[in-house]
Short mmCIF file of C-alpha atoms and ligand atoms in Angstrom, two decimals:
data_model
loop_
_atom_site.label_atom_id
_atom_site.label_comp_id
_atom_site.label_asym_id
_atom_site.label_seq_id
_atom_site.Cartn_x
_atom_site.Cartn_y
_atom_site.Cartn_z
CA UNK W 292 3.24 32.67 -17.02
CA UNK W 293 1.58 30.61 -19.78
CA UNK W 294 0.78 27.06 -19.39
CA UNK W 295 1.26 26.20 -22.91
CA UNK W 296 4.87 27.14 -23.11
CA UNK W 297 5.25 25.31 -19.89
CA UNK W 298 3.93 22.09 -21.45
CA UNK W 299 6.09 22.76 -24.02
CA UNK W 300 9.40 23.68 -22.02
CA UNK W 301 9.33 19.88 -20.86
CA UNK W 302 8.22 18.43 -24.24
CA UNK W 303 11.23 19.59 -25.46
CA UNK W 304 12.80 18.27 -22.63
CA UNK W 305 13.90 21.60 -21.08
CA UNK W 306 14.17 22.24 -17.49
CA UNK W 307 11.38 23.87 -15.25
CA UNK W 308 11.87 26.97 -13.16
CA UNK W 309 10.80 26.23 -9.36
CA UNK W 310 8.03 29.46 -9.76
CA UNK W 311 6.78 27.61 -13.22
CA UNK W 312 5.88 24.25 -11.09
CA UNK W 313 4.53 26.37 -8.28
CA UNK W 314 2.17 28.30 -10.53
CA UNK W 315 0.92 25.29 -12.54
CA UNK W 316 0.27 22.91 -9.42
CA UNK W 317 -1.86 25.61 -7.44
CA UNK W 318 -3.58 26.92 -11.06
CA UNK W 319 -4.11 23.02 -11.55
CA UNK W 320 -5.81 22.89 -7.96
CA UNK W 321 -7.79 25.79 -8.11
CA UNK W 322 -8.99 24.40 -11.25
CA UNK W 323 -7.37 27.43 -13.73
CA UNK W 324 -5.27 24.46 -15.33
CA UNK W 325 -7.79 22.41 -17.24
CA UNK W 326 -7.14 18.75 -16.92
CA UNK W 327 -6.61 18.23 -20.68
CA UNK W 328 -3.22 20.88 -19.79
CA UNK W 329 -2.09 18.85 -16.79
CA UNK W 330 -2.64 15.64 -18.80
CA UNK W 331 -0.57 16.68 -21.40
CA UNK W 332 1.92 18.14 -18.67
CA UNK W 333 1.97 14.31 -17.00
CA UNK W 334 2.45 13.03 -20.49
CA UNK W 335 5.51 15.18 -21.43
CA UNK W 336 7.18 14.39 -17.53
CA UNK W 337 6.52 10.48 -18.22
CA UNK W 338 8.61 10.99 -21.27
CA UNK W 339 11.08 13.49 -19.90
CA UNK W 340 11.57 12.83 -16.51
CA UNK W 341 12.34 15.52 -13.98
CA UNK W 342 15.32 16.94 -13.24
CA UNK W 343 16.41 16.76 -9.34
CA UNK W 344 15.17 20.05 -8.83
CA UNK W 345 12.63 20.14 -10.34
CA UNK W 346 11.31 16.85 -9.05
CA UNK W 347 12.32 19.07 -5.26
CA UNK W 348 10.14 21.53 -6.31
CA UNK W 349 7.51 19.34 -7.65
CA UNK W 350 6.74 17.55 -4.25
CA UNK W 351 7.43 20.79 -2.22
CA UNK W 352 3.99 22.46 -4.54
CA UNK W 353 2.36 19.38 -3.77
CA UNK W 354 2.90 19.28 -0.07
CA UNK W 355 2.06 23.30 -0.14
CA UNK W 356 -1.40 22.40 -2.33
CA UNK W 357 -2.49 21.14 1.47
CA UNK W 358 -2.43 21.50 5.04
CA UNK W 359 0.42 20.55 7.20
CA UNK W 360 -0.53 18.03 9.88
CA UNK W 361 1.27 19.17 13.41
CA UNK W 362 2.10 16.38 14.82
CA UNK W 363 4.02 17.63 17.93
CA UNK W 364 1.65 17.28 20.62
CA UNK W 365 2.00 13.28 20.09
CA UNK W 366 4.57 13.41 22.98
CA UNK W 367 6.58 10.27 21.67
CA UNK W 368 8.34 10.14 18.12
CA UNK W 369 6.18 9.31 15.50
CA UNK W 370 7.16 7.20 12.17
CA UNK W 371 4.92 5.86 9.11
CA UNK W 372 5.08 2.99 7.10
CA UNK W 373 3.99 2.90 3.11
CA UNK W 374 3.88 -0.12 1.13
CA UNK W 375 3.76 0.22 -2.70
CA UNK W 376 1.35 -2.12 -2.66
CA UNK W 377 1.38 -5.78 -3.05
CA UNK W 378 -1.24 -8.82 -3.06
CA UNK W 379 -2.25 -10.03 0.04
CA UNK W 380 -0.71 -7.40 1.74
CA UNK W 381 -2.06 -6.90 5.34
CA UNK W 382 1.17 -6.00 7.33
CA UNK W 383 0.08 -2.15 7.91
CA UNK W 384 -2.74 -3.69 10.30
CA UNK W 385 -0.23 -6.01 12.75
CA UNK W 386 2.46 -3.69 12.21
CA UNK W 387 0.66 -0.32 13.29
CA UNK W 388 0.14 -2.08 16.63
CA UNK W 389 3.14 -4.07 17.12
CA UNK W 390 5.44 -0.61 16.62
CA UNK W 391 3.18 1.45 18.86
CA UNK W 392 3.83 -1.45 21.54
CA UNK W 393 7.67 -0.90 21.10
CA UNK W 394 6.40 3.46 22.37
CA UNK W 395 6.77 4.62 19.06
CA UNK W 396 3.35 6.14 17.58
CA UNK W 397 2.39 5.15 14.05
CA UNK W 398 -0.12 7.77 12.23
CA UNK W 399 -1.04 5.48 9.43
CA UNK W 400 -3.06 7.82 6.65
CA UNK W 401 -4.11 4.74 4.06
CA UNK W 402 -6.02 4.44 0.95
CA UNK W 403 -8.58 1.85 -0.72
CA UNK W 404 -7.89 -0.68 -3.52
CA UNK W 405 -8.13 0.05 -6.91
CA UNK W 406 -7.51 -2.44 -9.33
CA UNK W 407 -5.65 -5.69 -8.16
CA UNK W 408 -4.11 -4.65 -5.17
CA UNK W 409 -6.18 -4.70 -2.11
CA UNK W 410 -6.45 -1.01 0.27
CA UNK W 411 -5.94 -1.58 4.12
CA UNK W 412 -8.93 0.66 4.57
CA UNK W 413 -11.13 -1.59 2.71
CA UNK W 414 -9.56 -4.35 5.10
CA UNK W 415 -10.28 -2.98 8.49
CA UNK W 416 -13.68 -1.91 7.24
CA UNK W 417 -15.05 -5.60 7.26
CA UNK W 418 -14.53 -5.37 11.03
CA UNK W 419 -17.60 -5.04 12.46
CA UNK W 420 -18.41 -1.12 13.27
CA UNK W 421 -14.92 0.14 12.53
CA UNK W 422 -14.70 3.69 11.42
CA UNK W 423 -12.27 4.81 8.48
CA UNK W 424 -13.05 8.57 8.51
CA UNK W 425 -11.27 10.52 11.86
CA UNK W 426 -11.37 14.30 12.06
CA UNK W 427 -7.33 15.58 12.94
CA UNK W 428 -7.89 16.18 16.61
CA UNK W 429 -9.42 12.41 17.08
CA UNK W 430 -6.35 10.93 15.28
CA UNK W 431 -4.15 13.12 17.15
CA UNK W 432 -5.87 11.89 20.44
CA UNK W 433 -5.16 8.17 19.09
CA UNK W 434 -1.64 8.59 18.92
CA UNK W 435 -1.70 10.20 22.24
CA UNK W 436 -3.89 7.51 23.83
CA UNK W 437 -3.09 4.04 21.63
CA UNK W 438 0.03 4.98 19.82
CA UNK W 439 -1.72 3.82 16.25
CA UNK W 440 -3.99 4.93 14.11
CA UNK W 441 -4.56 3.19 10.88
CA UNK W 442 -7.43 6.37 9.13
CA UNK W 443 -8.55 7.59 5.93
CA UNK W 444 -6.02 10.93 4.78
CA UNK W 445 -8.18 14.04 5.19
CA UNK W 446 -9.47 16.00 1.82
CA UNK W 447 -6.73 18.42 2.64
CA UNK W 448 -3.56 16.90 2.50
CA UNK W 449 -1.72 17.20 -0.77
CA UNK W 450 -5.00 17.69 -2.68
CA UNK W 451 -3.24 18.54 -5.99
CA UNK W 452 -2.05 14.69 -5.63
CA UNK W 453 -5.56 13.79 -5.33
CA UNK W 454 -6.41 15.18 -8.43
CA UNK W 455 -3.41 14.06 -10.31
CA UNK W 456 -3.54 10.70 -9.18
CA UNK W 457 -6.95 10.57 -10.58
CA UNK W 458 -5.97 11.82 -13.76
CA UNK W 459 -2.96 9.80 -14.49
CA UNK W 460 -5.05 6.79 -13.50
CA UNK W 461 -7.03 7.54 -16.88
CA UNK W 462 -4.09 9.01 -18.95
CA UNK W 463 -1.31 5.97 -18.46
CA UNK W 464 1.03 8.52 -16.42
CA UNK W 465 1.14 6.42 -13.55
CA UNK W 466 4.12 4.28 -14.11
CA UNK W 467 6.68 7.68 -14.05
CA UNK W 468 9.20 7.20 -11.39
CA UNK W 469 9.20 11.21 -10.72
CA UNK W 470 5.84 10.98 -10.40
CA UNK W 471 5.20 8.20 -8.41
CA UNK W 472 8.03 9.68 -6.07
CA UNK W 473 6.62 13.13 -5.74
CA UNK W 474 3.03 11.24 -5.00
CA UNK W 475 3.74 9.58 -2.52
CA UNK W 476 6.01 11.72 -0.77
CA UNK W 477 3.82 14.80 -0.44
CA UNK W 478 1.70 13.42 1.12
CA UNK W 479 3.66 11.38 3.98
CA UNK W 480 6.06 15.03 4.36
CA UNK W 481 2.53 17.11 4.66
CA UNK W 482 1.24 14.37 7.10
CA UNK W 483 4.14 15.46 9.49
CA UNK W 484 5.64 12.18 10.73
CA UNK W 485 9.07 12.12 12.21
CA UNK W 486 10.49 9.04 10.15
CA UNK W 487 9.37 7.30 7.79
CA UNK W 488 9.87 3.61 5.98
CA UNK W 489 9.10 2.67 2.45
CA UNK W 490 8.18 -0.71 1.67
CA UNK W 491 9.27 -1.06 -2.10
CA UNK W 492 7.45 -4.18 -3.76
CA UNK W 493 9.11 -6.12 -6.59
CA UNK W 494 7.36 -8.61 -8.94
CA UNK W 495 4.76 -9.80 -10.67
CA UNK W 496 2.13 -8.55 -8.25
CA UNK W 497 3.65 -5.07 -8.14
CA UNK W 498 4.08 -2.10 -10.34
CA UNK W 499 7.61 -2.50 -10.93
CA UNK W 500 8.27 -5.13 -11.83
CA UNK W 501 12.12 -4.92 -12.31
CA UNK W 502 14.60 -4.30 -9.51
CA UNK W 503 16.47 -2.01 -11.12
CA UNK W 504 13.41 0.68 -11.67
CA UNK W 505 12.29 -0.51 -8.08
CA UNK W 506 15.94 0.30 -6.56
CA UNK W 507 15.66 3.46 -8.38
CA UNK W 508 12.11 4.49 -7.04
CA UNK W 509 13.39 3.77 -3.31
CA UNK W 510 16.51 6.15 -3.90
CA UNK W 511 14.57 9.06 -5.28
CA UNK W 512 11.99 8.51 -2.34
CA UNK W 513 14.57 8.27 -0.10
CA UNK W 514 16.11 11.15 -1.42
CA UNK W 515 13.17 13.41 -0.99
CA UNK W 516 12.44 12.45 2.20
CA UNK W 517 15.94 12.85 3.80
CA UNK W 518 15.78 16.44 2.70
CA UNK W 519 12.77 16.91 3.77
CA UNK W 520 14.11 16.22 7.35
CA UNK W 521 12.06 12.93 7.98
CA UNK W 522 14.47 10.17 8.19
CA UNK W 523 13.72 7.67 5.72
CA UNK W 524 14.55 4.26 4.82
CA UNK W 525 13.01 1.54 2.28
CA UNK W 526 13.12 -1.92 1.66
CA UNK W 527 13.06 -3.49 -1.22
CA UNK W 528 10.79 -6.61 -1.13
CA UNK W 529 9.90 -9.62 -3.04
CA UNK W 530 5.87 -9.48 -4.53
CA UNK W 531 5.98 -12.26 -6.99
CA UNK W 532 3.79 -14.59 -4.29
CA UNK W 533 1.04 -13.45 -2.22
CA UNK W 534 2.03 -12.66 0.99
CA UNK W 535 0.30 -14.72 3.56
CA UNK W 536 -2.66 -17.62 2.48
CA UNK W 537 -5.22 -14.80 2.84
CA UNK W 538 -6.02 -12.61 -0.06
CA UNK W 539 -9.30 -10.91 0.65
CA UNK W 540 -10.93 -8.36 3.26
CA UNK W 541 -12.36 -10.10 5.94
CA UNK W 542 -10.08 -13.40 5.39
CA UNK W 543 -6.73 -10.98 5.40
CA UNK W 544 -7.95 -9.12 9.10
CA UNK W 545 -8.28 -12.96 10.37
CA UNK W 546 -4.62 -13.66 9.33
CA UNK W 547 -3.87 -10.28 10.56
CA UNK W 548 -4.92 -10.78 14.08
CA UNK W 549 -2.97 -14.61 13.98
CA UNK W 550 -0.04 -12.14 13.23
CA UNK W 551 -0.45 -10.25 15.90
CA UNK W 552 -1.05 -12.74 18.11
CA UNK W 553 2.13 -14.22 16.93
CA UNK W 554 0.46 -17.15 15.37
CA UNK W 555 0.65 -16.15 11.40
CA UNK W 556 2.19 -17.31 8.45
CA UNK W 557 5.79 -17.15 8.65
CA UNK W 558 6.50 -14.72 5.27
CA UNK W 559 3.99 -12.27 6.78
CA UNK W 560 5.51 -12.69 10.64
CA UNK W 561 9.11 -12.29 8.98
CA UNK W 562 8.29 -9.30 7.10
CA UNK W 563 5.76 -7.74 10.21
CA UNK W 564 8.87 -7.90 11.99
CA UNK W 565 11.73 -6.94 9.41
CA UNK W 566 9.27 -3.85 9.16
CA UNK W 567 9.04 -3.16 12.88
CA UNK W 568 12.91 -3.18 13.32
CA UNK W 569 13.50 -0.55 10.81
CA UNK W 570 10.34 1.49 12.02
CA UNK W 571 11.55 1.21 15.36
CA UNK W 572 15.07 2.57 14.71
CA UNK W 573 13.98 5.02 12.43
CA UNK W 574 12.16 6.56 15.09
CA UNK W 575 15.18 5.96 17.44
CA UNK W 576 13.91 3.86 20.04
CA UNK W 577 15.79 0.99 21.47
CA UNK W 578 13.07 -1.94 21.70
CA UNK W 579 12.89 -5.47 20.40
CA UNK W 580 9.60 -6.12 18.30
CA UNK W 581 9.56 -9.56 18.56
CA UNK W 582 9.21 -9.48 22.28
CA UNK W 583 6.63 -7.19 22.26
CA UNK W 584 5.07 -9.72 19.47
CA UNK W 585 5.42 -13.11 22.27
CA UNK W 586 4.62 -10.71 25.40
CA UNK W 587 0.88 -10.31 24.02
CA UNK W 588 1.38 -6.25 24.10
CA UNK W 589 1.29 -5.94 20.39
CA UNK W 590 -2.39 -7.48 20.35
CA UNK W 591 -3.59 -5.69 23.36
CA UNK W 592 -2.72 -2.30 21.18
CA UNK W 593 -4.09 -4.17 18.46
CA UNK W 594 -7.76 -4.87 20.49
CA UNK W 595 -7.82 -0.77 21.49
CA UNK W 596 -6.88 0.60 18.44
CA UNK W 597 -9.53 -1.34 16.63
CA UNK W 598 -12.11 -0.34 19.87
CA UNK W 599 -10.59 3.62 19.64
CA UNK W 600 -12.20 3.37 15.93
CA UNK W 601 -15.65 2.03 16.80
CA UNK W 602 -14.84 -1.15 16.13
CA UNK W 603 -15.73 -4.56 18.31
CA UNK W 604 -12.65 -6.68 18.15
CA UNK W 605 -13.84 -9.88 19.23
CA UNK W 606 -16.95 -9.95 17.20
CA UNK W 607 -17.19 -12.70 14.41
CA UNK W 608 -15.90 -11.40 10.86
CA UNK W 609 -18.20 -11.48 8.25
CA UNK W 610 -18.02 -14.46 5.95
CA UNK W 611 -19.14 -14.76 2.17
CA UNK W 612 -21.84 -16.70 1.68
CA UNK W 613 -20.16 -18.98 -1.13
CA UNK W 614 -17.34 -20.85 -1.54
CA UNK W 615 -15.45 -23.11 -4.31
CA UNK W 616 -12.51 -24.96 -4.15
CA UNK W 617 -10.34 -24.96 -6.44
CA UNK W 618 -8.08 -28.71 -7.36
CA UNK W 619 -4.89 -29.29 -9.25
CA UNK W 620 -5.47 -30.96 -12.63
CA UNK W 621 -1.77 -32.64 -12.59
CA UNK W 622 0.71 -33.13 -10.43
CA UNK W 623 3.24 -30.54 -9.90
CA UNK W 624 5.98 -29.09 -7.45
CA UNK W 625 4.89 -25.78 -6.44
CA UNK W 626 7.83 -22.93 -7.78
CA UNK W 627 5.19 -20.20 -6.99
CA UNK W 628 1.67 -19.12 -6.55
CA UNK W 629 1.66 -15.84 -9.28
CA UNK W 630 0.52 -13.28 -7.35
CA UNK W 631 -0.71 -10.82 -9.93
CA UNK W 632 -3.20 -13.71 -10.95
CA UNK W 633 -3.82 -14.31 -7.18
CA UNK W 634 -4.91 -10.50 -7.13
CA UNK W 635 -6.80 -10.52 -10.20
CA UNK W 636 -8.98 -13.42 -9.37
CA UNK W 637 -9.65 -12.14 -5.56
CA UNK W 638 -10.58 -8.82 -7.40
CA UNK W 639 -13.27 -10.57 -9.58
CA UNK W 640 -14.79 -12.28 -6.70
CA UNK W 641 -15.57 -9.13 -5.64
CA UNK W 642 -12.58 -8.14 -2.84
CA UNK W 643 -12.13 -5.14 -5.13
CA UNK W 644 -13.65 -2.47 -7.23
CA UNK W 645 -13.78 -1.65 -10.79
CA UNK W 646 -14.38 2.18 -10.10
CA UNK W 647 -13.48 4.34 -7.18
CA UNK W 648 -16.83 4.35 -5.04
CA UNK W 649 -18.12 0.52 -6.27
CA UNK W 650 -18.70 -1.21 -2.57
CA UNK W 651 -16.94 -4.33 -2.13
CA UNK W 652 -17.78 -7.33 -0.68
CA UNK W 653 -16.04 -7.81 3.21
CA UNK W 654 -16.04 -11.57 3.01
CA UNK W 655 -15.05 -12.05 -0.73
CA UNK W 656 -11.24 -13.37 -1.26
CA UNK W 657 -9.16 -16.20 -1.84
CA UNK W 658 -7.17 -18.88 0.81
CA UNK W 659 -4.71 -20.47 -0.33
CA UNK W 660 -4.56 -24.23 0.44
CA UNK W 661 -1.05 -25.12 -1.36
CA UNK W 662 2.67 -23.58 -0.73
CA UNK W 663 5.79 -23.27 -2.74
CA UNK W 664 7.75 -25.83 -2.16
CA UNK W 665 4.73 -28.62 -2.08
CA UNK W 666 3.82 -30.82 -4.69
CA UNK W 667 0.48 -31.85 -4.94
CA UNK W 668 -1.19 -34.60 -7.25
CA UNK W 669 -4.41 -34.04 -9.93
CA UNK W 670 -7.54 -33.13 -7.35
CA UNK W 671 -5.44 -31.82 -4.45
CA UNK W 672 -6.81 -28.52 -3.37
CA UNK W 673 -5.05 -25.81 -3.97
CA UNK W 674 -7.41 -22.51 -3.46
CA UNK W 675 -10.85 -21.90 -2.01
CA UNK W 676 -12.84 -18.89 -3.13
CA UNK W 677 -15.31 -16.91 -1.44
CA UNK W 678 -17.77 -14.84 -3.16
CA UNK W 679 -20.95 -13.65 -2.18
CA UNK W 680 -21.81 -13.74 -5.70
CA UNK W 681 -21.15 -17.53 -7.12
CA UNK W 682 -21.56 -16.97 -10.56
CA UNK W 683 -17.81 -14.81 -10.20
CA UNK W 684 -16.43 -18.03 -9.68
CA UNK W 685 -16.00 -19.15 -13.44
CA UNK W 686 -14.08 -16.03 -14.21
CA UNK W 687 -11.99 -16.05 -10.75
CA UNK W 688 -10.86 -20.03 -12.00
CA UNK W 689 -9.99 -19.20 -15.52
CA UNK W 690 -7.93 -15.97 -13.67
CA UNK W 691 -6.29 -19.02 -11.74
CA UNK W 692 -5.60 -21.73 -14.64
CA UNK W 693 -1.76 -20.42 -14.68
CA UNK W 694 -1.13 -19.63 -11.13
CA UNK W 695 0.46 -22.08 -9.81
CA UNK W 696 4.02 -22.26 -11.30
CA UNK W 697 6.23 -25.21 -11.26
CA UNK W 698 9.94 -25.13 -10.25
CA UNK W 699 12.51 -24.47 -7.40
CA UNK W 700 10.37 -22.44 -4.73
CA UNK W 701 11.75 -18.81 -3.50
CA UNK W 702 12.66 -18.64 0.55
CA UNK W 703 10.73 -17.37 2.80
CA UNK W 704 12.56 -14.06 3.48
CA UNK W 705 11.04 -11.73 1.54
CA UNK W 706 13.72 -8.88 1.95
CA UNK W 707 15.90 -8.46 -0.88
CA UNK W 708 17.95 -5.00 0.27
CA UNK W 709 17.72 -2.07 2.28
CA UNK W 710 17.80 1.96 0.78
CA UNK W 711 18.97 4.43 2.93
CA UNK W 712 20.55 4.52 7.14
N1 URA K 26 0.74 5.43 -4.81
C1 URA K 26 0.61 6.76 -4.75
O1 URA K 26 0.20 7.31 -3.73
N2 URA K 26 0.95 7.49 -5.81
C2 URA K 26 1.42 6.95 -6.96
O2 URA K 26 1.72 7.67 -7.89
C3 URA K 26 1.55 5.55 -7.02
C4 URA K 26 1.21 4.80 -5.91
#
């Protein structure tokens, strides 16, 4: 097999044999495929597409780059949640708890932020102590023990993903709905859960930003999942507004915990618990979330997962040591706060990192002091930063000059439809 005439086959928008992607994906990971190839490879599929088997086989080379987690010895069913990614979105960290207190375990392998979205690992990690990094048997022995586990995903799951992710980050690949599919699906089929549900994000703080490429994305996912044997369902959900007041790291755990303690923002409540139900009967249990969320149980699993992980849940979060608030220079009724401005700005004040690696700062973020629906006179408040680094501030404000949108105000229900049982 050549890998020229296989970059070539799907230039010319020919079809791909199932032992062509299986060669090129482990060549690519052994590093026989030079990354220039696989570039042009990601290129040609962006253009192209993939046929349905081929986008099978695709994810099926990806999942057998890696190791298969086993995920048997659990002893209760086990079902995962991924969110595209959105601003201001913390639900992984009430939800992991909250579905593990309705005896379903949640193995929740997340990432770090790149870019304007924040990562939940970059979240949890301005807890005090908390550990990202678990070896397989210690996660395991979470779910066993606590029922969550919110971790870093091990070098060796999908690791051909790793590498491709990284390339089509720098080659303007990443917006391919095969690709983005076969991504994220490897790795949630190689981490072994039982069910899974997708949490498609629509809008302006989202990568699609059109519901009819998001609807599409959630079918293909859906798709390869269900034949995969995991049972899988998404929702497709409204990111055009932060979710929450809290976009940030340490300010976003603190709205977390209100969540959990059933004292949050409604949008991120409703959601937590729109979430939960379809976790909870993709997994097959028969339990009611939002008694588990009144009851208190859902922050008790909260307090020992975050303990199970080194963490000290009751000690203070860290704070930046700056802050700036932010006024309305005429009066206005709130339509929206834009969210991909939202993200932006948080990002500058340092909640996020320009390169993978770059620290960032655990107390940075934004609150937001103004809601849709409001309207609010020249010098009413409508943001407060927090930077540990003040002269961000100039930037983050100029980021903010067009977020607040006038007009009639979205509801609160951020659920727009559901793909799959
Ligand atoms: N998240 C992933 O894991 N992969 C993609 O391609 C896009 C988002």
């Amino acid at each position: 097999m050549d890998v020229i005439d296989i970059i070539r086959t799907k230039r010319d928008g020919g079809e791909l044999s199932a032992e062509e992607i299986a060669w090129v994906i482990q060549r690519y990971t052994a590093g026989e495929v030079a990354e220039e190839q696989m570039a042009a490879l990601a290129m040609a599929i962006f253009w192209r597409g993939l046929a349905p088997a081929e986008l099978a086989s695709w994810t099926t080379a990806m999942i057998d780059s890696g190791d298969r987690l086993d995920l048997s010895e659990v002893g209760r069913p086990t079902v995962d949640k991924h969110s595209t990614g959105g601003v201001g979105d913390k639900i992984t960290l009430p939800l992991a708890p909250l579905v593990a207190a309705c005896g379903v375990a949640v193995p929740q392998l997340s990432g770090r932020g790149l870019g304007h979205t924040g990562g939940t690992l970059d979240k949890l990690e301005a807890i005090p102590g908390w550990r990202a990094e678990l070896s397989t048997e210690a996660m395991i022995r979470q779910l066993r023990e606590v029922g969550a586990v919110i971790c870093a995903a091990g070098a060796g799951l999908a690791p051909a993903d790793r590498k491709l992710y990284a390339l089509r980050d720098v080659t303007g690949t990443v917006e391919s709905i095969p690709l983005i599919a076969s991504s994220i699906m490897s790795k949630k089929i190689a981490e072994g859960t039982d069910a899974l549900v997708l949490d498609v994000k629509v809008g302006s703080g989202a990568f699609m930003r059109d519901l009819r490429q998001a609807r599409q994305l959630a079918e293909t996912m859906v798709e390869l999942g269900t034949a995969a044997g995991l049972t899988t369902t998404a929702l497709l959900t409204r990111m055009d507004q932060p979710l929450g007041r809290a976009v940030g790291n340490a300010i976003e755990v603190a709205e977390s915990i209100a969540v959990v303690r059933g004292e949050g923002p409604a949008d991120v409540t409703h959601l937590t618990l729109e979430l939960a139900r379809a976790m909870v009967q993709a997994a097959g249990v028969d339990a009611d979330p939002a008694a588990r969320l009144a009851d208190g149980s859902a922050y008790e699993v909260w307090q020992r997962m975050i303990r199970a992980q080194g963490g000290d849940p009751d000690a203070p979060l860290p704070r930046a040591a700056h802050r700036r608030t932010v006024t309305a220079t005429e009066e206005v009724t709130i339509g929206r706060i834009d969210a991909l401005a939202v993200g932006r700005a948080s990002w500058q004040l340092g909640a996020g990192r320009d390169r993978p690696g770059a620290r960032v700062q655990a107390g940075a973020g934004i609150e937001i002091l103004a809601q849709a629906g409001e309207t609010v006179r020249r010098g009413d408040p409508l943001f407060e930063l927090h930077s540990d680094t003040p002269e961000r501030f100039e930037d983050a404000e100029a980021t903010l000059a067009g977020a607040v949108v006038g007009g009639e105000h979205q509801p609160a229900d951020r659920v727009i439809e559901k793909v799959g049982t």
